[in-house]
mmCIF file of C-alpha atoms in Angstrom:
data_model
loop_
_atom_site.group_PDB
_atom_site.id
_atom_site.type_symbol
_atom_site.label_atom_id
_atom_site.label_comp_id
_atom_site.label_asym_id
_atom_site.label_seq_id
_atom_site.Cartn_x
_atom_site.Cartn_y
_atom_site.Cartn_z
ATOM 1 C CA MET X 741 -18.382 121.708 -29.156
ATOM 2 C CA VAL X 742 -21.643 123.544 -30.359
ATOM 3 C CA ALA X 743 -23.546 120.129 -30.398
ATOM 4 C CA GLU X 744 -22.468 119.384 -26.615
ATOM 5 C CA LEU X 745 -23.740 122.744 -25.591
ATOM 6 C CA SER X 746 -26.911 122.908 -27.111
ATOM 7 C CA ALA X 747 -27.598 119.166 -26.189
ATOM 8 C CA LEU X 748 -26.752 120.481 -22.487
ATOM 9 C CA GLN X 749 -29.306 123.203 -22.956
ATOM 10 C CA GLN X 750 -31.906 121.085 -24.130
ATOM 11 C CA ILE X 751 -31.469 118.317 -21.371
ATOM 12 C CA ILE X 752 -31.722 121.003 -19.000
ATOM 13 C CA THR X 753 -34.794 122.286 -20.256
ATOM 14 C CA ALA X 754 -36.191 119.063 -20.424
ATOM 15 C CA LEU X 755 -35.922 117.455 -16.960
ATOM 16 C CA THR X 756 -36.351 121.120 -14.836
ATOM 17 C CA GLY X 757 -38.249 123.012 -16.923
ATOM 18 C CA LEU X 758 -35.888 125.767 -16.445
ATOM 19 C CA ASN X 759 -33.424 127.952 -18.699
ATOM 20 C CA GLY X 760 -30.604 125.519 -19.770
ATOM 21 C CA LEU X 761 -28.747 128.782 -20.621
ATOM 22 C CA PRO X 762 -27.163 129.429 -17.134
ATOM 23 C CA ALA X 763 -25.850 125.388 -17.079
ATOM 24 C CA VAL X 764 -23.978 126.184 -20.188
ATOM 25 C CA ILE X 765 -22.394 129.296 -18.740
ATOM 26 C CA VAL X 766 -21.120 127.760 -15.925
ATOM 27 C CA GLU X 767 -19.708 124.597 -17.739
ATOM 28 C CA CYS X 768 -18.148 126.900 -20.317
ATOM 29 C CA ALA X 769 -16.270 129.418 -17.647
ATOM 30 C CA VAL X 770 -15.373 125.772 -15.198
ATOM 31 C CA THR X 771 -14.206 124.118 -18.281
ATOM 32 C CA THR X 772 -12.026 127.225 -19.484
ATOM 33 C CA ILE X 773 -10.366 127.906 -16.421
ATOM 34 C CA TYR X 774 -9.026 124.144 -15.676
ATOM 35 C CA THR X 775 -8.449 123.575 -19.522
ATOM 36 C CA SER X 776 -6.369 126.468 -20.174
ATOM 37 C CA LEU X 777 -4.112 125.952 -17.074
ATOM 38 C CA GLY X 778 -3.866 121.865 -17.303
ATOM 39 C CA GLY X 779 -4.046 121.716 -20.991
ATOM 40 C CA PHE X 780 -4.534 117.754 -22.343
ATOM 41 C CA ARG X 781 -3.204 116.179 -19.476
ATOM 42 C CA ILE X 782 -6.012 117.406 -17.282
ATOM 43 C CA SER X 783 -8.253 116.066 -19.941
ATOM 44 C CA PHE X 784 -7.064 112.457 -19.460
ATOM 45 C CA ILE X 785 -8.440 112.689 -15.929
ATOM 46 C CA THR X 786 -11.361 113.778 -16.850
ATOM 47 C CA ASP X 787 -12.264 111.412 -19.283
ATOM 48 C CA ASN X 788 -11.643 108.925 -16.020
ATOM 49 C CA ILE X 789 -14.291 110.610 -14.688
ATOM 50 C CA GLN X 790 -16.524 110.412 -17.476
ATOM 51 C CA GLY X 791 -16.102 106.922 -17.751
ATOM 52 C CA ALA X 792 -16.959 106.276 -14.426
ATOM 53 C CA MET X 793 -20.091 109.042 -14.727
ATOM 54 C CA VAL X 794 -21.392 106.938 -18.116
ATOM 55 C CA VAL X 795 -21.366 103.503 -16.082
ATOM 56 C CA GLY X 796 -23.153 104.738 -12.913
ATOM 57 C CA LEU X 797 -25.509 106.662 -15.458
ATOM 58 C CA ILE X 798 -26.435 103.279 -16.874
ATOM 59 C CA ILE X 799 -26.588 101.184 -13.768
ATOM 60 C CA LEU X 800 -29.072 103.844 -12.347
ATOM 61 C CA ALA X 801 -31.034 103.904 -15.406
ATOM 62 C CA LEU X 802 -31.051 100.295 -15.884
ATOM 63 C CA ILE X 803 -32.611 99.936 -12.150
ATOM 64 C CA THR X 804 -34.735 102.799 -11.913
ATOM 65 C CA VAL X 805 -36.255 102.406 -15.585
ATOM 66 C CA GLY X 806 -36.837 98.605 -15.000
ATOM 67 C CA VAL X 807 -38.593 99.391 -11.300
ATOM 68 C CA GLU X 808 -40.670 102.444 -12.406
ATOM 69 C CA THR X 809 -41.217 102.552 -16.222
ATOM 70 C CA ARG X 810 -44.549 101.221 -17.207
ATOM 71 C CA ILE X 811 -45.187 99.958 -20.785
ATOM 72 C CA ASP X 812 -48.423 101.429 -22.611
ATOM 73 C CA ARG X 813 -48.858 98.398 -24.667
ATOM 74 C CA SER X 814 -51.468 100.210 -27.084
ATOM 75 C CA LEU X 815 -48.682 102.486 -28.077
ATOM 76 C CA VAL X 816 -46.570 99.467 -29.065
ATOM 77 C CA ASP X 817 -48.409 98.893 -32.315
ATOM 78 C CA SER X 818 -49.563 102.535 -32.622
ATOM 79 C CA SER X 819 -45.795 103.749 -32.872
ATOM 80 C CA GLY X 820 -44.932 101.656 -35.643
ATOM 81 C CA PHE X 821 -41.259 101.043 -34.588
ATOM 82 C CA LEU X 822 -41.513 97.519 -34.692
ATOM 83 C CA GLN X 823 -42.255 97.758 -38.411
ATOM 84 C CA PRO X 824 -39.914 97.819 -41.393
ATOM 85 C CA SER X 825 -39.919 101.444 -42.627
ATOM 86 C CA LEU X 826 -37.986 103.473 -45.346
ATOM 87 C CA LEU X 827 -35.800 105.368 -42.856
ATOM 88 C CA GLY X 828 -34.620 101.991 -41.192
ATOM 89 C CA TRP X 829 -33.492 100.467 -44.318
ATOM 90 C CA GLN X 830 -31.869 103.946 -45.355
ATOM 91 C CA LEU X 831 -29.797 104.243 -42.027
ATOM 92 C CA ILE X 832 -28.483 100.942 -42.554
ATOM 93 C CA TYR X 833 -26.117 103.055 -45.355
ATOM 94 C CA ILE X 834 -26.256 106.638 -43.787
ATOM 95 C CA LEU X 835 -25.151 105.920 -40.277
ATOM 96 C CA PRO X 836 -21.840 103.895 -40.891
ATOM 97 C CA VAL X 837 -20.749 106.128 -43.913
ATOM 98 C CA ALA X 838 -21.849 109.212 -41.408
ATOM 99 C CA ILE X 839 -19.978 108.092 -38.345
ATOM 100 C CA LEU X 840 -16.878 106.494 -39.993
ATOM 101 C CA THR X 841 -16.103 109.586 -42.113
ATOM 102 C CA ASN X 842 -16.997 111.934 -39.393
ATOM 103 C CA ASP X 843 -14.716 109.985 -36.787
ATOM 104 C CA PHE X 844 -11.412 110.993 -38.923
ATOM 105 C CA PHE X 845 -12.304 114.899 -38.264
ATOM 106 C CA ILE X 846 -12.236 113.922 -34.100
ATOM 107 C CA SER X 847 -8.955 115.630 -33.067
ATOM 108 C CA GLY X 848 -9.472 113.845 -29.769
ATOM 109 C CA PHE X 849 -9.162 110.113 -31.376
ATOM 110 C CA TRP X 850 -6.145 111.353 -33.197
ATOM 111 C CA ILE X 851 -4.440 112.691 -30.409
ATOM 112 C CA ARG X 852 -5.017 109.703 -28.223
ATOM 113 C CA THR X 853 -3.836 107.544 -30.885
ATOM 114 C CA PHE X 854 -0.438 109.197 -31.211
ATOM 115 C CA ALA X 855 0.069 109.472 -27.556
ATOM 116 C CA SER X 856 0.251 105.369 -27.423
ATOM 117 C CA LYS X 857 3.064 103.911 -26.516
ATOM 118 C CA THR X 858 2.713 101.082 -28.918
ATOM 119 C CA ASP X 859 0.414 99.593 -31.896
ATOM 120 C CA LYS X 860 -0.409 96.865 -29.145
ATOM 121 C CA ASP X 861 -1.619 99.306 -26.672
ATOM 122 C CA LEU X 862 -3.585 101.401 -29.005
ATOM 123 C CA LEU X 863 -5.324 98.315 -30.413
ATOM 124 C CA ILE X 864 -6.121 96.822 -26.722
ATOM 125 C CA GLY X 865 -7.402 100.215 -25.785
ATOM 126 C CA THR X 866 -9.963 100.746 -28.894
ATOM 127 C CA SER X 867 -10.680 96.692 -28.431
ATOM 128 C CA ILE X 868 -12.139 97.503 -24.895
ATOM 129 C CA ALA X 869 -13.377 100.890 -25.929
ATOM 130 C CA THR X 870 -15.628 99.159 -29.077
ATOM 131 C CA VAL X 871 -17.088 96.485 -26.913
ATOM 132 C CA ALA X 872 -17.744 99.050 -23.976
ATOM 133 C CA ILE X 873 -19.334 101.259 -26.343
ATOM 134 C CA THR X 874 -21.420 98.777 -28.101
ATOM 135 C CA ILE X 875 -22.940 97.933 -25.012
ATOM 136 C CA ILE X 876 -23.872 101.130 -24.028
ATOM 137 C CA LEU X 877 -24.939 102.377 -27.038
ATOM 138 C CA THR X 878 -27.686 99.425 -27.399
ATOM 139 C CA LEU X 879 -28.836 100.303 -24.074
ATOM 140 C CA VAL X 880 -29.100 103.787 -24.357
ATOM 141 C CA GLY X 881 -30.625 103.410 -27.920
ATOM 142 C CA ALA X 882 -33.577 100.961 -26.633
ATOM 143 C CA THR X 883 -34.611 103.796 -23.823
ATOM 144 C CA GLY X 884 -35.793 105.569 -27.065
ATOM 145 C CA LEU X 885 -38.511 102.864 -27.738
ATOM 146 C CA LEU X 886 -39.273 102.962 -24.059
ATOM 147 C CA ALA X 887 -39.745 106.903 -24.095
ATOM 148 C CA ALA X 888 -42.348 106.306 -26.912
ATOM 149 C CA TRP X 889 -43.963 103.341 -25.505
ATOM 150 C CA THR X 890 -44.682 105.115 -21.931
ATOM 151 C CA GLY X 891 -45.721 108.156 -23.466
ATOM 152 C CA ALA X 892 -42.335 110.382 -22.517
ATOM 153 C CA TYR X 893 -41.728 110.820 -26.074
ATOM 154 C CA PRO X 894 -42.479 113.455 -27.825
ATOM 155 C CA GLY X 895 -44.013 114.966 -24.524
ATOM 156 C CA ASN X 896 -46.175 118.346 -24.155
ATOM 157 C CA PRO X 897 -44.652 120.459 -25.940
ATOM 158 C CA PRO X 898 -42.833 117.878 -28.409
ATOM 159 C CA GLN X 899 -39.415 117.676 -27.718
ATOM 160 C CA SER X 900 -36.636 116.555 -30.301
ATOM 161 C CA GLY X 901 -36.109 112.671 -30.454
ATOM 162 C CA SER X 902 -32.212 113.173 -29.628
ATOM 163 C CA ILE X 903 -33.056 113.704 -25.849
ATOM 164 C CA ALA X 904 -35.634 110.941 -25.664
ATOM 165 C CA PHE X 905 -33.277 108.903 -22.997
ATOM 166 C CA PHE X 906 -33.471 111.832 -20.934
ATOM 167 C CA LEU X 907 -37.200 112.784 -21.184
ATOM 168 C CA LEU X 908 -37.513 109.174 -20.160
ATOM 169 C CA LEU X 909 -35.786 109.645 -17.051
ATOM 170 C CA GLY X 910 -37.511 112.765 -16.501
ATOM 171 C CA GLU X 911 -40.609 110.533 -15.662
ATOM 172 C CA LEU X 912 -38.898 108.654 -12.816
ATOM 173 C CA PRO X 913 -38.783 110.161 -9.126
ATOM 174 C CA ALA X 914 -37.340 113.757 -8.203
ATOM 175 C CA TRP X 915 -34.371 112.420 -6.464
ATOM 176 C CA VAL X 916 -33.155 110.254 -9.587
ATOM 177 C CA VAL X 917 -34.006 113.319 -11.800
ATOM 178 C CA GLY X 918 -31.649 115.160 -9.700
ATOM 179 C CA ILE X 919 -28.508 112.664 -9.876
ATOM 180 C CA VAL X 920 -29.214 112.044 -13.519
ATOM 181 C CA ILE X 921 -28.705 116.146 -13.875
ATOM 182 C CA VAL X 922 -25.335 115.906 -11.672
ATOM 183 C CA MET X 923 -24.290 113.213 -13.900
ATOM 184 C CA THR X 924 -25.095 114.679 -17.073
ATOM 185 C CA VAL X 925 -22.949 117.770 -16.388
ATOM 186 C CA SER X 926 -20.318 115.994 -15.290
ATOM 187 C CA LEU X 927 -20.469 113.905 -18.442
ATOM 188 C CA SER X 928 -20.620 116.911 -20.750
ATOM 189 C CA THR X 929 -17.820 119.025 -18.691
ATOM 190 C CA ALA X 930 -15.057 115.646 -19.431
ATOM 191 C CA ALA X 931 -16.509 115.565 -22.741
ATOM 192 C CA PHE X 932 -16.038 119.496 -23.832
ATOM 193 C CA ASP X 933 -12.755 119.900 -22.218
ATOM 194 C CA SER X 934 -11.206 117.217 -24.428
ATOM 195 C CA LEU X 935 -12.907 119.121 -27.675
ATOM 196 C CA GLN X 936 -11.405 122.362 -26.000
ATOM 197 C CA SER X 937 -7.794 120.963 -26.051
ATOM 198 C CA ALA X 938 -8.101 119.087 -29.117
ATOM 199 C CA MET X 939 -9.142 122.151 -31.322
ATOM 200 C CA VAL X 940 -6.654 124.459 -29.509
ATOM 201 C CA SER X 941 -3.585 121.989 -29.948
ATOM 202 C CA THR X 942 -4.777 121.500 -33.555
ATOM 203 C CA GLY X 943 -4.573 124.865 -34.228
ATOM 204 C CA SER X 944 -1.598 125.644 -32.965
ATOM 205 C CA ASN X 945 0.268 122.623 -34.839
ATOM 206 C CA ASP X 946 -1.543 122.843 -37.935
ATOM 207 C CA LEU X 947 -1.420 126.636 -38.140
ATOM 208 C CA PHE X 948 1.373 127.804 -36.148
ATOM 209 C CA ARG X 949 3.516 124.248 -36.093
ATOM 210 C CA ASN X 950 3.796 124.864 -32.334
ATOM 211 C CA LYS X 951 5.489 128.141 -32.274
ATOM 212 C CA LEU X 952 3.073 129.597 -29.942
ATOM 213 C CA SER X 953 3.767 130.479 -26.207
ATOM 214 C CA TYR X 954 2.054 128.732 -23.568
ATOM 215 C CA GLY X 955 0.345 132.282 -23.087
ATOM 216 C CA TRP X 956 -1.078 132.159 -26.500
ATOM 217 C CA ILE X 957 -2.461 128.930 -26.277
ATOM 218 C CA ARG X 958 -4.214 129.767 -22.942
ATOM 219 C CA ALA X 959 -5.913 132.684 -24.462
ATOM 220 C CA ALA X 960 -6.845 130.954 -27.521
ATOM 221 C CA VAL X 961 -8.990 128.332 -25.145
ATOM 222 C CA VAL X 962 -10.650 131.233 -23.365
ATOM 223 C CA LEU X 963 -11.260 132.985 -27.133
ATOM 224 C CA ILE X 964 -12.765 130.234 -29.063
ATOM 225 C CA ILE X 965 -15.656 129.807 -25.947
ATOM 226 C CA PHE X 966 -17.669 132.905 -27.192
ATOM 227 C CA PRO X 967 -18.345 131.801 -30.898
ATOM 228 C CA VAL X 968 -19.032 128.287 -29.696
ATOM 229 C CA VAL X 969 -21.803 129.474 -27.382
ATOM 230 C CA ALA X 970 -23.383 132.120 -29.484
ATOM 231 C CA VAL X 971 -23.757 129.285 -32.267
ATOM 232 C CA ALA X 972 -25.206 126.804 -29.726
ATOM 233 C CA LEU X 973 -27.803 129.147 -28.520
ATOM 234 C CA LYS X 974 -28.918 129.587 -32.212
ATOM 235 C CA SER X 975 -28.945 125.782 -33.321
ATOM 236 C CA PRO X 976 -32.265 124.318 -33.978
ATOM 237 C CA SER X 977 -31.214 120.845 -33.299
ATOM 238 C CA VAL X 978 -28.233 118.716 -32.108
ATOM 239 C CA LEU X 979 -28.909 115.827 -34.810
ATOM 240 C CA GLN X 980 -29.002 118.457 -37.453
ATOM 241 C CA ILE X 981 -25.412 119.753 -36.149
ATOM 242 C CA TYR X 982 -24.180 116.036 -36.727
ATOM 243 C CA LEU X 983 -25.651 115.695 -39.916
ATOM 244 C CA ILE X 984 -23.870 118.908 -41.324
ATOM 245 C CA SER X 985 -20.815 117.877 -40.356
ATOM 246 C CA ASP X 986 -21.492 114.235 -41.358
ATOM 247 C CA LEU X 987 -22.080 115.491 -44.852
ATOM 248 C CA VAL X 988 -18.624 117.618 -45.360
ATOM 249 C CA SER X 989 -16.833 114.255 -43.921
ATOM 250 C CA ALA X 990 -18.719 112.182 -46.568
ATOM 251 C CA SER X 991 -17.546 114.181 -49.226
ATOM 252 C CA SER X 992 -14.137 114.962 -48.234
ATOM 253 C CA ILE X 993 -12.843 111.789 -46.280
ATOM 254 C CA PRO X 994 -13.099 109.201 -49.008
ATOM 255 C CA VAL X 995 -10.665 111.370 -51.042
ATOM 256 C CA LEU X 996 -8.400 111.997 -48.501
ATOM 257 C CA VAL X 997 -7.744 108.223 -47.560
ATOM 258 C CA ILE X 998 -6.490 107.465 -50.889
ATOM 259 C CA GLY X 999 -3.442 109.434 -50.039
ATOM 260 C CA LEU X 1000 -2.738 107.817 -47.183
ATOM 261 C CA SER X 1001 -1.720 104.854 -49.292
ATOM 262 C CA ASP X 1002 2.039 104.484 -50.395
ATOM 263 C CA ARG X 1003 0.729 103.051 -53.574
ATOM 264 C CA CYS X 1004 -1.142 106.113 -54.461
ATOM 265 C CA TYR X 1005 2.136 108.484 -53.893
ATOM 266 C CA TRP X 1006 0.958 110.611 -57.235
ATOM 267 C CA TRP X 1007 -2.245 111.676 -54.977
ATOM 268 C CA ARG X 1008 -1.738 115.270 -54.298
ATOM 269 C CA GLY X 1009 -3.829 118.049 -51.894
ATOM 270 C CA PHE X 1010 -5.160 119.481 -55.281
ATOM 271 C CA GLU X 1011 -7.429 116.551 -55.352
ATOM 272 C CA VAL X 1012 -8.249 116.354 -51.950
ATOM 273 C CA VAL X 1013 -9.762 119.760 -51.905
ATOM 274 C CA VAL X 1014 -11.496 119.786 -55.305
ATOM 275 C CA GLY X 1015 -12.971 116.390 -54.207
ATOM 276 C CA GLY X 1016 -14.111 117.859 -50.854
ATOM 277 C CA LEU X 1017 -15.668 120.696 -52.524
ATOM 278 C CA GLY X 1018 -17.286 118.865 -55.450
ATOM 279 C CA GLY X 1019 -18.751 116.327 -53.214
ATOM 280 C CA LEU X 1020 -20.545 119.211 -51.453
ATOM 281 C CA LEU X 1021 -21.743 120.596 -55.067
ATOM 282 C CA THR X 1022 -23.188 117.222 -56.143
ATOM 283 C CA VAL X 1023 -25.194 117.381 -53.127
ATOM 284 C CA PHE X 1024 -26.609 120.888 -54.366
ATOM 285 C CA ILE X 1025 -26.920 119.336 -57.775
ATOM 286 C CA PHE X 1026 -28.729 116.514 -56.475
ATOM 287 C CA GLY X 1027 -30.959 118.220 -54.513
ATOM 288 C CA THR X 1028 -31.957 120.434 -57.076
ATOM 289 C CA ILE X 1029 -32.606 117.803 -59.384
ATOM 290 C CA TYR X 1030 -34.767 115.784 -56.619
ATOM 291 C CA PHE X 1031 -36.623 118.900 -55.274
ATOM 292 C CA GLY X 1032 -36.596 120.635 -58.681
ATOM 293 C CA ASN X 1033 -35.540 124.076 -57.250
ATOM 294 C CA ALA X 1034 -32.282 125.535 -56.188
ATOM 295 C CA GLN X 1035 -33.233 126.578 -53.062
ATOM 296 C CA GLU X 1036 -34.461 123.483 -51.794
ATOM 297 C CA GLY X 1037 -31.148 122.162 -53.131
ATOM 298 C CA ALA X 1038 -29.313 124.699 -50.964
ATOM 299 C CA TYR X 1039 -30.809 123.604 -48.085
ATOM 300 C CA LEU X 1040 -30.402 120.138 -48.248
ATOM 301 C CA LEU X 1041 -26.415 120.962 -47.479
ATOM 302 C CA LEU X 1042 -27.817 122.002 -44.275
ATOM 303 C CA LEU X 1043 -30.430 118.541 -44.376
ATOM 304 C CA GLU X 1044 -33.192 121.144 -43.000
ATOM 305 C CA ASN X 1045 -35.616 118.163 -42.742
ATOM 306 C CA GLY X 1046 -33.003 116.184 -40.584
ATOM 307 C CA LEU X 1047 -33.565 112.444 -41.456
ATOM 308 C CA TYR X 1048 -37.011 112.563 -41.037
ATOM 309 C CA GLY X 1049 -38.298 113.673 -44.573
ATOM 310 C CA ASN X 1050 -39.903 110.422 -45.091
ATOM 311 C CA ASP X 1051 -38.168 110.653 -48.514
ATOM 312 C CA TRP X 1052 -35.178 109.978 -50.283
ATOM 313 C CA SER X 1053 -33.475 113.087 -49.795
ATOM 314 C CA ALA X 1054 -30.904 112.639 -46.868
ATOM 315 C CA PHE X 1055 -30.156 109.009 -48.211
ATOM 316 C CA GLY X 1056 -29.454 110.826 -51.755
ATOM 317 C CA ALA X 1057 -27.256 113.637 -50.142
ATOM 318 C CA PHE X 1058 -24.974 110.865 -48.439
ATOM 319 C CA VAL X 1059 -24.650 108.755 -51.682
ATOM 320 C CA ALA X 1060 -23.859 111.635 -53.463
ATOM 321 C CA ALA X 1061 -21.457 113.541 -51.488
ATOM 322 C CA PRO X 1062 -18.625 110.590 -51.484
ATOM 323 C CA ILE X 1063 -19.360 109.246 -54.889
ATOM 324 C CA GLY X 1064 -19.626 112.919 -56.205
ATOM 325 C CA GLY X 1065 -16.300 113.750 -54.454
ATOM 326 C CA LEU X 1066 -14.234 110.854 -55.940
ATOM 327 C CA LEU X 1067 -15.507 111.609 -59.205
ATOM 328 C CA TRP X 1068 -14.424 115.535 -58.851
ATOM 329 C CA ALA X 1069 -11.209 114.198 -57.402
ATOM 330 C CA GLY X 1070 -10.702 111.943 -60.644
ATOM 331 C CA ALA X 1071 -11.019 114.729 -62.825
ATOM 332 C CA ALA X 1072 -8.655 117.198 -60.925
ATOM 333 C CA PHE X 1073 -6.097 114.381 -60.918
ATOM 334 C CA GLY X 1074 -6.663 114.182 -64.646
ATOM 335 C CA LEU X 1075 -6.720 117.749 -65.247
ATOM 336 C CA ARG X 1076 -3.479 118.386 -63.143
ATOM 337 C CA LEU X 1077 -1.502 115.725 -64.981
ATOM 338 C CA LEU X 1078 -2.718 117.629 -68.416
ATOM 339 C CA VAL X 1079 -1.512 120.973 -67.036
ATOM 340 C CA GLN X 1080 2.032 119.563 -65.891
ATOM 341 C CA TRP X 1081 2.391 117.762 -69.034
ATOM 342 C CA ILE X 1082 1.714 120.498 -71.300
ATOM 343 C CA VAL X 1083 4.134 122.471 -69.040
ATOM 344 C CA ALA X 1084 6.748 119.745 -68.932
ATOM 345 C CA LYS X 1085 6.408 119.999 -73.053
ATOM 346 C CA SER X 1086 6.747 123.251 -73.657
ATOM 347 C CA LYS X 1087 9.241 123.794 -71.495
ATOM 348 C CA GLY X 1088 11.480 120.732 -73.031
ATOM 349 C CA GLN X 1089 11.402 118.987 -69.606
ATOM 350 C CA ARG X 1090 11.053 115.615 -68.793
ATOM 351 C CA PHE X 1091 7.145 114.657 -67.410
ATOM 352 C CA ASP X 1092 7.972 113.753 -63.774
ATOM 353 C CA ALA X 1093 4.332 113.871 -62.310
ATOM 354 C CA LEU X 1094 3.872 110.189 -61.807
ATOM 355 C CA ASP X 1095 7.423 109.735 -60.589
ATOM 356 C CA ARG X 1096 7.698 108.173 -56.798
ATOM 357 C CA PRO X 1097 9.141 110.915 -54.460
ATOM 358 C CA SER X 1098 12.654 110.095 -53.114
ATOM 359 C CA PHE X 1099 13.813 111.319 -49.820
ATOM 360 C CA GLU X 1100 17.726 111.571 -49.364
ATOM 361 C CA GLN X 1101 18.966 110.016 -46.500
ATOM 362 C CA THR X 1102 21.279 111.475 -44.052
ATOM 363 C CA PHE X 1103 23.884 109.388 -41.610
ATOM 364 C CA ASN X 1104 25.358 110.841 -38.971
ATOM 365 C CA VAL X 1105 28.436 109.097 -39.723
ATOM 366 C CA GLY X 1106 31.464 109.601 -37.504
ATOM 367 C CA THR X 1107 34.558 107.939 -36.189
ATOM 368 C CA ARG X 1108 33.863 104.931 -33.908
ATOM 369 C CA SER X 1109 36.415 103.480 -31.437
ATOM 370 C CA SER X 1110 36.219 100.277 -29.873
ATOM 371 C CA GLU X 1111 34.685 101.687 -26.397
ATOM 372 C CA ASP X 1112 31.777 102.259 -28.666
ATOM 373 C CA ASP X 1113 31.071 98.831 -29.916
ATOM 374 C CA ASP X 1114 28.599 98.386 -27.336
ATOM 375 C CA MET X 1115 26.486 101.251 -27.973
ATOM 376 C CA PRO X 1116 23.599 101.006 -30.240
ATOM 377 C CA ALA X 1117 24.325 101.785 -34.105
ATOM 378 C CA THR X 1118 23.260 105.583 -35.231
ATOM 379 C CA VAL X 1119 20.001 105.786 -37.133
ATOM 380 C CA PRO X 1120 19.618 107.493 -39.936
ATOM 381 C CA ASP X 1121 17.919 110.829 -39.912
ATOM 382 C CA GLU X 1122 15.260 111.442 -42.517
ATOM 383 C CA PRO X 1123 14.194 115.038 -43.485
ATOM 384 C CA PRO X 1124 10.219 115.434 -42.879
ATOM 385 C CA LEU X 1125 7.975 114.785 -45.299
ATOM 386 C CA LYS X 1126 5.979 117.544 -46.428
ATOM 387 C CA GLY X 1127 2.990 117.236 -48.668
ATOM 388 C CA THR X 1128 2.614 118.422 -52.163
ATOM 389 C CA PHE X 1129 -0.407 120.371 -53.175
ATOM 390 C CA PHE X 1130 0.252 120.210 -56.841
#
């Protein structure tokens, strides 16, 4: 949510030269009103609008950029974008790790997964989305090269590379820029309401077990806006916001997915928490050793230099996070077993920390008459499975 608002502010400023704060406030007010009243159902409707806007924006960009854009061939060689670079090779590892692990944290994905009627529907939907997103990202990513080769990027004053696409569109005729602004605000609004709904839904389910009334949930939609806007206005870079969350997910998700396997029934929440925190601690230790300074090691947790430090710091951070997390989780697992073994021996009890959990099945058994023969058999009820921390 912070990244969405921060990006909108930067785009409005880059395209119009005006302060982007009013656009942020209006978007927050509009999305908060209809999201608090319509809930997640209204988010599905706006997602359709978002998809149409994306297609329209891509078509408009393809036509107008192809007709109006003039590439300065002297900038092609001087930019160095067609030459192999250290960052390019590092990104082959960083991007898959960052994006894959961070997707586990996106509540909108999970909500849509659970909303699918069948696994087949989910497979079809994700397959279509994968093809569409691949095409869109390829086209949008290529505009970064065009922006640099036409002189639109970095601009004067220099702008962030994360909005190079819009810097290129800003060089087009005014009527095109106007349409782009409308589409951009529509896209941002459609994405922002999904994030609002997902955050409130997650909090209501995970923290309050869906015991809150609709009035409190609607109030929560309104209240979360204020800190989000405050942080978004202070955010230095959209890319840095994502990189920080990527680093957190890279440290915690690998140890989390171990527990999703039935074969790893002995994995507990204790290992996940220790592994996630240990992964971040490992990044700090790596940064301290790499820079020879504890303060710089702490700054590496915030990725102050982003991806463009022209060194191995960012790459090392994304290697240290998952590997360190797994090592710390493994150590926590061994420590927990040792403590539980000592406790079991001291109390004269059997050590059962590695036993597979057993769940009793309760059957609604009743008398059946001949008239009930055509009725489906009663499905056994299983008690809800609850996670164990230790």
